[in-house]
PDB file of C-alpha atoms in Angstrom:
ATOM      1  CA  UNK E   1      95.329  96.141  64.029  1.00  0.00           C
ATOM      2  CA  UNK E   2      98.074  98.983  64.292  1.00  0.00           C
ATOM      3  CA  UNK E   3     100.378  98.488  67.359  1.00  0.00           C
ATOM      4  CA  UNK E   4     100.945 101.045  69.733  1.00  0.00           C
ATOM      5  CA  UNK E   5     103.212 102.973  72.026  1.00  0.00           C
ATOM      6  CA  UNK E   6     103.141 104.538  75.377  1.00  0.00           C
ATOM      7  CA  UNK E   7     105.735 105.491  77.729  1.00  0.00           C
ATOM      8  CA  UNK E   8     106.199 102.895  80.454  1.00  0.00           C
ATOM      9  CA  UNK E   9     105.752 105.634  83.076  1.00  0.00           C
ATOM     10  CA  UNK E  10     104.595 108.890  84.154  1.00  0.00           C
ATOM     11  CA  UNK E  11     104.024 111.055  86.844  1.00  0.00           C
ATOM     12  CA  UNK E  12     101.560 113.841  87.805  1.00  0.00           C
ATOM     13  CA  UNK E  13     100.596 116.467  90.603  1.00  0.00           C
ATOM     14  CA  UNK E  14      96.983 116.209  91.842  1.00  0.00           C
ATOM     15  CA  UNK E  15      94.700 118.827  90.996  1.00  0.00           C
ATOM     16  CA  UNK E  16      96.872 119.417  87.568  1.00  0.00           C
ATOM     17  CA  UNK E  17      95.651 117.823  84.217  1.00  0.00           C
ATOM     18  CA  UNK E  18      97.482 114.644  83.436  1.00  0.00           C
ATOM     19  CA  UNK E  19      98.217 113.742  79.700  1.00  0.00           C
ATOM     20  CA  UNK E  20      98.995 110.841  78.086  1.00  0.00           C
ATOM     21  CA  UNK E  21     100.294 110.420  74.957  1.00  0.00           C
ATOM     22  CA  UNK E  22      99.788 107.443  72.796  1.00  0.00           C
ATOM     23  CA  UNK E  23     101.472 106.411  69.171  1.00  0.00           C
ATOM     24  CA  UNK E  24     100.018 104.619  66.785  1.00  0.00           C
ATOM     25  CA  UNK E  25     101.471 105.570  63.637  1.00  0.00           C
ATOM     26  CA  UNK E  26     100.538 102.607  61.708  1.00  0.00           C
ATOM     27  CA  UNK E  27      96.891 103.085  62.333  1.00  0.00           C
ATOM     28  CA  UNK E  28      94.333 102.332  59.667  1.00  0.00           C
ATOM     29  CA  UNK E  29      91.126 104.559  58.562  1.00  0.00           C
ATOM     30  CA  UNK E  30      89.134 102.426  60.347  1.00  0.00           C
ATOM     31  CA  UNK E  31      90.738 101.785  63.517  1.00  0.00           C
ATOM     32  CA  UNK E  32      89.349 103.504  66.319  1.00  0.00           C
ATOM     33  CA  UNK E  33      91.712 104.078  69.543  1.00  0.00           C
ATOM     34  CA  UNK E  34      90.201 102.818  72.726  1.00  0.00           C
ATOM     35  CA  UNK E  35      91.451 104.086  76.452  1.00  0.00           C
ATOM     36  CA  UNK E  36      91.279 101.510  79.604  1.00  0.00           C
ATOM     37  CA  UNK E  37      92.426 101.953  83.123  1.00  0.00           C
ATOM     38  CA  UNK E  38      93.541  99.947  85.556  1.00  0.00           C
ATOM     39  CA  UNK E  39      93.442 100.068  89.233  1.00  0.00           C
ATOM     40  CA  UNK E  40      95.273  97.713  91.553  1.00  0.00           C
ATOM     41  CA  UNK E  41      94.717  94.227  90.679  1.00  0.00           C
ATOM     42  CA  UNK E  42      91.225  95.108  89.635  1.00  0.00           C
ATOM     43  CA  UNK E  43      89.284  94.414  86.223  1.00  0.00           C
ATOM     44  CA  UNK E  44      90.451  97.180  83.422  1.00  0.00           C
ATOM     45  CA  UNK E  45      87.618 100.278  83.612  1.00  0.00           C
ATOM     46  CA  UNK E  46      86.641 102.015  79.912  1.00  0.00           C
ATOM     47  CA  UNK E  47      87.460 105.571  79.782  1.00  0.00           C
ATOM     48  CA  UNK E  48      86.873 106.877  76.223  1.00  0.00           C
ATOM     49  CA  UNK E  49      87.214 105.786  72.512  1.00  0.00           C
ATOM     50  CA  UNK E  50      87.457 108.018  69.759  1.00  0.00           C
ATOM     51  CA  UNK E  51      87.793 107.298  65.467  1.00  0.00           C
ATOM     52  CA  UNK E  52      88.930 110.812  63.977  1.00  0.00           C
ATOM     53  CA  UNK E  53      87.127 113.802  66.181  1.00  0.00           C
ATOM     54  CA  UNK E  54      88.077 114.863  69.667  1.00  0.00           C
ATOM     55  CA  UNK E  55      85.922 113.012  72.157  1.00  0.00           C
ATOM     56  CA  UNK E  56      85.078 114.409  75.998  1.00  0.00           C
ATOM     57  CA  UNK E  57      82.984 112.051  79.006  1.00  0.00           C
ATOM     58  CA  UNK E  58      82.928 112.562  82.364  1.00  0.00           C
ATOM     59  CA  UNK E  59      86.208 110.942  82.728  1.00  0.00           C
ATOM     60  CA  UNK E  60      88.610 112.059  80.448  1.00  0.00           C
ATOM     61  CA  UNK E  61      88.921 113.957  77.015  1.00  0.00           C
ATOM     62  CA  UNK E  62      90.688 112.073  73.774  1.00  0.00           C
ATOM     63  CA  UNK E  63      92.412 113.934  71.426  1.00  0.00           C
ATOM     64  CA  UNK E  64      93.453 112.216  68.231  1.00  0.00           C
ATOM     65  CA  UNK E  65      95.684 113.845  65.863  1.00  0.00           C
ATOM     66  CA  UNK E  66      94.601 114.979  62.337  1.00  0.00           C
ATOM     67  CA  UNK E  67      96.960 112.507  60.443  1.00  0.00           C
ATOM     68  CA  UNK E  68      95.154 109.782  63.568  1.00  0.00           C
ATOM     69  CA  UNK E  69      99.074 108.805  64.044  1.00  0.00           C
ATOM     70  CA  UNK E  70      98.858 110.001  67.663  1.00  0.00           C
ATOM     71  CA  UNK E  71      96.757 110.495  70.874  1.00  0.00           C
ATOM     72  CA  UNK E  72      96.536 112.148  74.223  1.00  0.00           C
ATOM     73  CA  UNK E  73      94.243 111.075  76.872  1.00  0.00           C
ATOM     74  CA  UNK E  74      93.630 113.879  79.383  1.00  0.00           C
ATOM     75  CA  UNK E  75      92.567 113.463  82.665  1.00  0.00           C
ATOM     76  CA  UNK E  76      91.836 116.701  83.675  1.00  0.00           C
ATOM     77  CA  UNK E  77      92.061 117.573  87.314  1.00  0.00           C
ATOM     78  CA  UNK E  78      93.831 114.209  88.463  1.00  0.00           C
ATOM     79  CA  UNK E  79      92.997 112.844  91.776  1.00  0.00           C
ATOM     80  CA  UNK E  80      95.264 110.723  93.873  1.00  0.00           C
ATOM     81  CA  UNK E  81      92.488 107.640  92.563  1.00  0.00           C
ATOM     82  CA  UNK E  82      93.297 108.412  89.275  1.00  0.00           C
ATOM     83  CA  UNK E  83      97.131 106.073  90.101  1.00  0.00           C
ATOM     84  CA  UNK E  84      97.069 103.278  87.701  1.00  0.00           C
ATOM     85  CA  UNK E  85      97.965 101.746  84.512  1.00  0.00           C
ATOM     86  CA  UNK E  86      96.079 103.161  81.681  1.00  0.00           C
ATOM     87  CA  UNK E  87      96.345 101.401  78.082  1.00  0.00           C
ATOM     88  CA  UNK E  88      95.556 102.842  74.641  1.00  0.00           C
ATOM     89  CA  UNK E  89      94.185 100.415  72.308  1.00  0.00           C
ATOM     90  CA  UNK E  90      93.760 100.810  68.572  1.00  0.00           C
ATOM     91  CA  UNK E  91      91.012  98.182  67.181  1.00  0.00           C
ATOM     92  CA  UNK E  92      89.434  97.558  63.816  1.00  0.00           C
ATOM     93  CA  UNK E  93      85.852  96.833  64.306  1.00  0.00           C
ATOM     94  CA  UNK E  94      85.096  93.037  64.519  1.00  0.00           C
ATOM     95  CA  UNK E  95      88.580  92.525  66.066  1.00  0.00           C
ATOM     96  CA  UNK E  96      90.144  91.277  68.934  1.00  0.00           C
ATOM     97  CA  UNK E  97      90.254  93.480  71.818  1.00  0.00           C
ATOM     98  CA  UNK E  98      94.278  93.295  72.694  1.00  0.00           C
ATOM     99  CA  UNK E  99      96.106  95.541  75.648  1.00  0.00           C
ATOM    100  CA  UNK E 100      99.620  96.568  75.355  1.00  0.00           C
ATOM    101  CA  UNK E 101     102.059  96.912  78.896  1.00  0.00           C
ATOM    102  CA  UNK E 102     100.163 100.823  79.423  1.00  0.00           C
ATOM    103  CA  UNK E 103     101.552 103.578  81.065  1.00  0.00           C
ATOM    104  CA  UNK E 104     101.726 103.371  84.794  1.00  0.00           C
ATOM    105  CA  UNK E 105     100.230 106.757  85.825  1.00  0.00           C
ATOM    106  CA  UNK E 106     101.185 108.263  89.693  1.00  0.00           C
ATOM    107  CA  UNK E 107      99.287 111.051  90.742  1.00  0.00           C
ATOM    108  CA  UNK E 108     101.524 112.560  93.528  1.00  0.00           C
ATOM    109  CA  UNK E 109     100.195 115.082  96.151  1.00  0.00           C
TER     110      UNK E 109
ATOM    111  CA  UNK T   1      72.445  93.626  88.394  1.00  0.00           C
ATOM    112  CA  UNK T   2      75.638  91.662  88.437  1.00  0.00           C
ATOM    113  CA  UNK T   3      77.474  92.428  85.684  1.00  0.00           C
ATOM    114  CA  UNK T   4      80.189  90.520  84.987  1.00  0.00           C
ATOM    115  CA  UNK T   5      80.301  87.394  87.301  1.00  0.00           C
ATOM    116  CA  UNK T   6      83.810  84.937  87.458  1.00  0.00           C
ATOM    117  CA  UNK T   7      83.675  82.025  89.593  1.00  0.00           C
ATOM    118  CA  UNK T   8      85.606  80.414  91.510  1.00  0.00           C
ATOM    119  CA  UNK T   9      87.357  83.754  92.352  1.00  0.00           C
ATOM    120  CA  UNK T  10      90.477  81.687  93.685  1.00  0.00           C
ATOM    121  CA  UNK T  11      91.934  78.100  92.745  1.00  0.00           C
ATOM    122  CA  UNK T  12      94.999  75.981  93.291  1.00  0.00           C
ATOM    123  CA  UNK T  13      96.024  72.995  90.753  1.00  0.00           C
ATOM    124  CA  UNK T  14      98.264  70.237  90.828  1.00  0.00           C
ATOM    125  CA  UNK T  15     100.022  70.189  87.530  1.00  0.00           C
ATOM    126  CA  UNK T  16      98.309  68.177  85.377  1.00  0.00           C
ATOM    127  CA  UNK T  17      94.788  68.568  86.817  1.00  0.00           C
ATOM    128  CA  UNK T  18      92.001  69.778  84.696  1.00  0.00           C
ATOM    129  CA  UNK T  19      89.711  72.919  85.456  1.00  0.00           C
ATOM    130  CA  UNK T  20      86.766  75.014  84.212  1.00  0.00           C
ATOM    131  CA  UNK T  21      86.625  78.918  84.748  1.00  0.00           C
ATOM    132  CA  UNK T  22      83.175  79.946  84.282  1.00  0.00           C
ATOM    133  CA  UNK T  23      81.695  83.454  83.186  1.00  0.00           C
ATOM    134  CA  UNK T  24      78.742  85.033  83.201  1.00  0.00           C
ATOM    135  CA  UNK T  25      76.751  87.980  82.129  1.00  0.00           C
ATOM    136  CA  UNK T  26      73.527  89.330  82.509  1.00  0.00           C
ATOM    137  CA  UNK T  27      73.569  92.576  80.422  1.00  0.00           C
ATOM    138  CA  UNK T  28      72.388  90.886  76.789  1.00  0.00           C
ATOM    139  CA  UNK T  29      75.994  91.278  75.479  1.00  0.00           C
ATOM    140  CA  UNK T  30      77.256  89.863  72.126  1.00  0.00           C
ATOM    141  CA  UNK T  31      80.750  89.260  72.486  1.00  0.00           C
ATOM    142  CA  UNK T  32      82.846  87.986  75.118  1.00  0.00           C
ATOM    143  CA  UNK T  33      86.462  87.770  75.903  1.00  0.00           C
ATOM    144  CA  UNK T  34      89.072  85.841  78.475  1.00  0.00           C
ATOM    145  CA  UNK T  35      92.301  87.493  79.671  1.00  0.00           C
ATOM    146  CA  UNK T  36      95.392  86.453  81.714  1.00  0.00           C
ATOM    147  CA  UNK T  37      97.100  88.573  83.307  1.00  0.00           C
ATOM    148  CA  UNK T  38     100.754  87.911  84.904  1.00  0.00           C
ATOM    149  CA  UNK T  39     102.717  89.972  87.856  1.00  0.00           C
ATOM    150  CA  UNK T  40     103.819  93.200  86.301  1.00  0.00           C
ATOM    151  CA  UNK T  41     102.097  92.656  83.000  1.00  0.00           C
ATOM    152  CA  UNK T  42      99.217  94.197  80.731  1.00  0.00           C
ATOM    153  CA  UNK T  43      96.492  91.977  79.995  1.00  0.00           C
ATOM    154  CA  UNK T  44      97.357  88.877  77.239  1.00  0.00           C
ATOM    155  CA  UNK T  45      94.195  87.892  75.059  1.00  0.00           C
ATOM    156  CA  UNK T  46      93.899  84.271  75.245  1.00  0.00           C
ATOM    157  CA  UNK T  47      90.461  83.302  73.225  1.00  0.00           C
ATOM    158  CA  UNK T  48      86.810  85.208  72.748  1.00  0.00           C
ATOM    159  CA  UNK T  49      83.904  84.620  71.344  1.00  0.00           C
ATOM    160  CA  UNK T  50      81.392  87.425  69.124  1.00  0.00           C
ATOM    161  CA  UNK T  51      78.514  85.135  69.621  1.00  0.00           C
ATOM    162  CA  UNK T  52      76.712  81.819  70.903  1.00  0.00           C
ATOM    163  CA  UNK T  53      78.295  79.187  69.484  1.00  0.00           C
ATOM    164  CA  UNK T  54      81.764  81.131  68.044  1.00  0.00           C
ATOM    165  CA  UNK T  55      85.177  81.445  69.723  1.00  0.00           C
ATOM    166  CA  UNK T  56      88.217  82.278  68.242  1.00  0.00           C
ATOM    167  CA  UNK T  57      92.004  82.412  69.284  1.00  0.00           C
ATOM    168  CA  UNK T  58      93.369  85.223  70.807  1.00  0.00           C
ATOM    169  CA  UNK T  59      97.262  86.151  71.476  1.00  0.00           C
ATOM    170  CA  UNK T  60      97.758  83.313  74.147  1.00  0.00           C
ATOM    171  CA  UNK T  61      95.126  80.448  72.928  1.00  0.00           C
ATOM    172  CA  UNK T  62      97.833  77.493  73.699  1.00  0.00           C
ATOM    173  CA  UNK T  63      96.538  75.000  76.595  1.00  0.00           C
ATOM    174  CA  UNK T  64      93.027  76.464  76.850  1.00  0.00           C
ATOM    175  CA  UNK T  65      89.725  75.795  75.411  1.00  0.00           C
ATOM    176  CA  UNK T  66      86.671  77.718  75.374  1.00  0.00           C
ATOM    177  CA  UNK T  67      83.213  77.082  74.986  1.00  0.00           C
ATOM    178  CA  UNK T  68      80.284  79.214  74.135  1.00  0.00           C
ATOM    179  CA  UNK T  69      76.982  76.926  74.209  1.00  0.00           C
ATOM    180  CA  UNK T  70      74.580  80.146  75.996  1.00  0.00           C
ATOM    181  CA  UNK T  71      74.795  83.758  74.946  1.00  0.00           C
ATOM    182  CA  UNK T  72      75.605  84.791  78.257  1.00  0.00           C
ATOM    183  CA  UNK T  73      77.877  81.826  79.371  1.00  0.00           C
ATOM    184  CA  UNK T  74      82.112  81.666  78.361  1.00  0.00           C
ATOM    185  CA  UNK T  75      83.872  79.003  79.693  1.00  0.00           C
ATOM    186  CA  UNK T  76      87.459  78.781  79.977  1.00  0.00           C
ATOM    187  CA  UNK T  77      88.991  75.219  80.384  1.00  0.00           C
ATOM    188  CA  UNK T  78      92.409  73.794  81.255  1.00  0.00           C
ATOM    189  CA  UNK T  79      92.998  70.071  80.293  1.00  0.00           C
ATOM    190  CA  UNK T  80      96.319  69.926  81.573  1.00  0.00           C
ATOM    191  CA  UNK T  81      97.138  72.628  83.666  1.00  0.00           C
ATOM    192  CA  UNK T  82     100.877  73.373  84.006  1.00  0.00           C
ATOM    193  CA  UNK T  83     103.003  76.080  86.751  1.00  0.00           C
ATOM    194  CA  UNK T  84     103.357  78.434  83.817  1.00  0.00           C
ATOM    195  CA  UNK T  85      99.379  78.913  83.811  1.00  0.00           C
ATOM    196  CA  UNK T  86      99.725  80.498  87.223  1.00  0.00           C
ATOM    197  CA  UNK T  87      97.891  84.115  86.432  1.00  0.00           C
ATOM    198  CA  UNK T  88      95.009  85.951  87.105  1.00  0.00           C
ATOM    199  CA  UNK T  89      92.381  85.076  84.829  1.00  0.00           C
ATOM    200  CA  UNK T  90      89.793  87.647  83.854  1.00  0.00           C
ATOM    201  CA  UNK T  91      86.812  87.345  81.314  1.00  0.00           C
ATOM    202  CA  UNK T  92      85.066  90.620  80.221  1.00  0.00           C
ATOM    203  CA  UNK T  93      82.034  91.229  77.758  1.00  0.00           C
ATOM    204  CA  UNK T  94      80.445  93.873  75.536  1.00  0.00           C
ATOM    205  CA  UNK T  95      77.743  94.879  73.447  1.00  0.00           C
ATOM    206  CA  UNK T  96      78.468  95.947  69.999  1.00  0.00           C
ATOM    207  CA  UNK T  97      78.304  99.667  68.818  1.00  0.00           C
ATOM    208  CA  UNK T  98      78.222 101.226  64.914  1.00  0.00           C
ATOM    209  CA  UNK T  99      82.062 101.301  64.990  1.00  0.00           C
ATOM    210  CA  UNK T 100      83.036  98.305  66.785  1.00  0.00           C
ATOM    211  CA  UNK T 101      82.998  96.415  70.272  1.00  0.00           C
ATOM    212  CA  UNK T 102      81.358  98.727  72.898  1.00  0.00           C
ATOM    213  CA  UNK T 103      82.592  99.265  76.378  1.00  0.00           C
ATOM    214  CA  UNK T 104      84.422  96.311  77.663  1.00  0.00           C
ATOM    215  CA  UNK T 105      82.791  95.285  81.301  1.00  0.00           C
ATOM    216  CA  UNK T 106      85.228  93.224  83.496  1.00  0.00           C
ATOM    217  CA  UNK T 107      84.807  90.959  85.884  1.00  0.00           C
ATOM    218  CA  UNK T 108      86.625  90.683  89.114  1.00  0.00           C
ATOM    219  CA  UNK T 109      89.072  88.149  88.273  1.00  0.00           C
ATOM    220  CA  UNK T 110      90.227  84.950  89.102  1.00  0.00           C
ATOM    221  CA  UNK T 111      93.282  83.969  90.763  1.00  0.00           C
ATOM    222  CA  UNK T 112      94.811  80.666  89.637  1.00  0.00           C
ATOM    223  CA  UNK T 113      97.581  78.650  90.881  1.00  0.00           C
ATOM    224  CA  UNK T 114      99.612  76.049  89.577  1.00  0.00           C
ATOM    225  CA  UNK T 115     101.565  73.739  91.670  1.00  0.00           C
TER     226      UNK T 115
END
């Protein structure tokens, strides 16, 4: 599976759209990139996985780069409830799920 | 429906005691997974199972054992447990899709300490 990077930190105003950017330039054909959050000390929550199109949920929208060596996660009218770690995952199917550090996210009023 | 059930939810260990972490799911799901996660840390895979009766190592398999006897049972054993086993333990499963493992669903954790 293709390792990836996020920054360690990041901060955002509520009520503006928060984006997260994700490397993973070593990422396979087959790998699809998979976005968890995490709140306090709670169990990670799904947000959104995408393969090679743009995908948009309730949540969030993915955007994956044409040559798939990058990703932004955008959140897209961040509430103060949106503060917590979020991790971008790139998986090939049949593999072990595996989280990264993430990027602590602060949504600051 | 439950989900995602860990129990016990809290535990303290002499070193060198022995444990079971059970978890269980009621939503049908296929594969089945068992984090630890230390202060300050992102989640560490230690071992998971895609079906009844397979596990396989994760990142962190050292000192654990799992078993996977029911579909919707994964248990998570320490023989020996030891101070650096101190974590938050928590197990998650999912269903599979066309492209690979589906939503993960969590469970609440389980706080363990070592002593």
């Amino acid at each position: 599976d293709a390792k990836t990077t996020q920054p360690t930190s990041m901060d955002c105003a509520e009520g503006r759209a928060a984006n997260l950017p994700c490397n993973h330039s070593t990422i396979s054909g087959n790998e699809y990139v998979y976005w968890y959050r995490q709140i306090h000390s709670q169990g990670p929550q799904y947000i959104i996985h995408g393969l090679k199109n743009n995908e948009t949920n309730e949540m969030a929208s993915l955007i994956i780069t044409e040559d798939r060596k990058s990703s932004t996660l955008i959140l897209p009218h961040a509430t103060l409830r949106d503060t917590a770690v979020y991790y971008c995952i790139s998986l090939l199917w049949g593999n072990d799920m595996r989280f990264g550090a993430g990027t602590r996210l602060t949504v600051k009023p | 429906n439950a989900g995602v059930t860990q129990t016990p939810k809290f535990r303290v260990l002499k070193t060198g005691q022995s444990m079971t972490l059970l978890c269980a799911q009621d939503m049908n799901h296929e594969y089945m997974y068992w984090y630890r996660q230390d202060p300050g840390m992102g989640l560490r895979l230690i071992h998971y199972s895609v079906g009844e009766g397979t596990t396989a190592k994760g990142e962190v398999p050292d000192g654990y054992n799992v078993s996977r006897l029911k579909k919707q049972n994964f248990l998570l054993g320490l023989e020996s447990a030891a101070p650096s086993q101190t974590s938050v333990y928590f197990c998650a499963s999912s269903t599979i899709l066309a492209g690979g493992p589906g939503e993960l669903f969590f469970g609440e954790g389980s706080r363990l300490t070592v002593l």
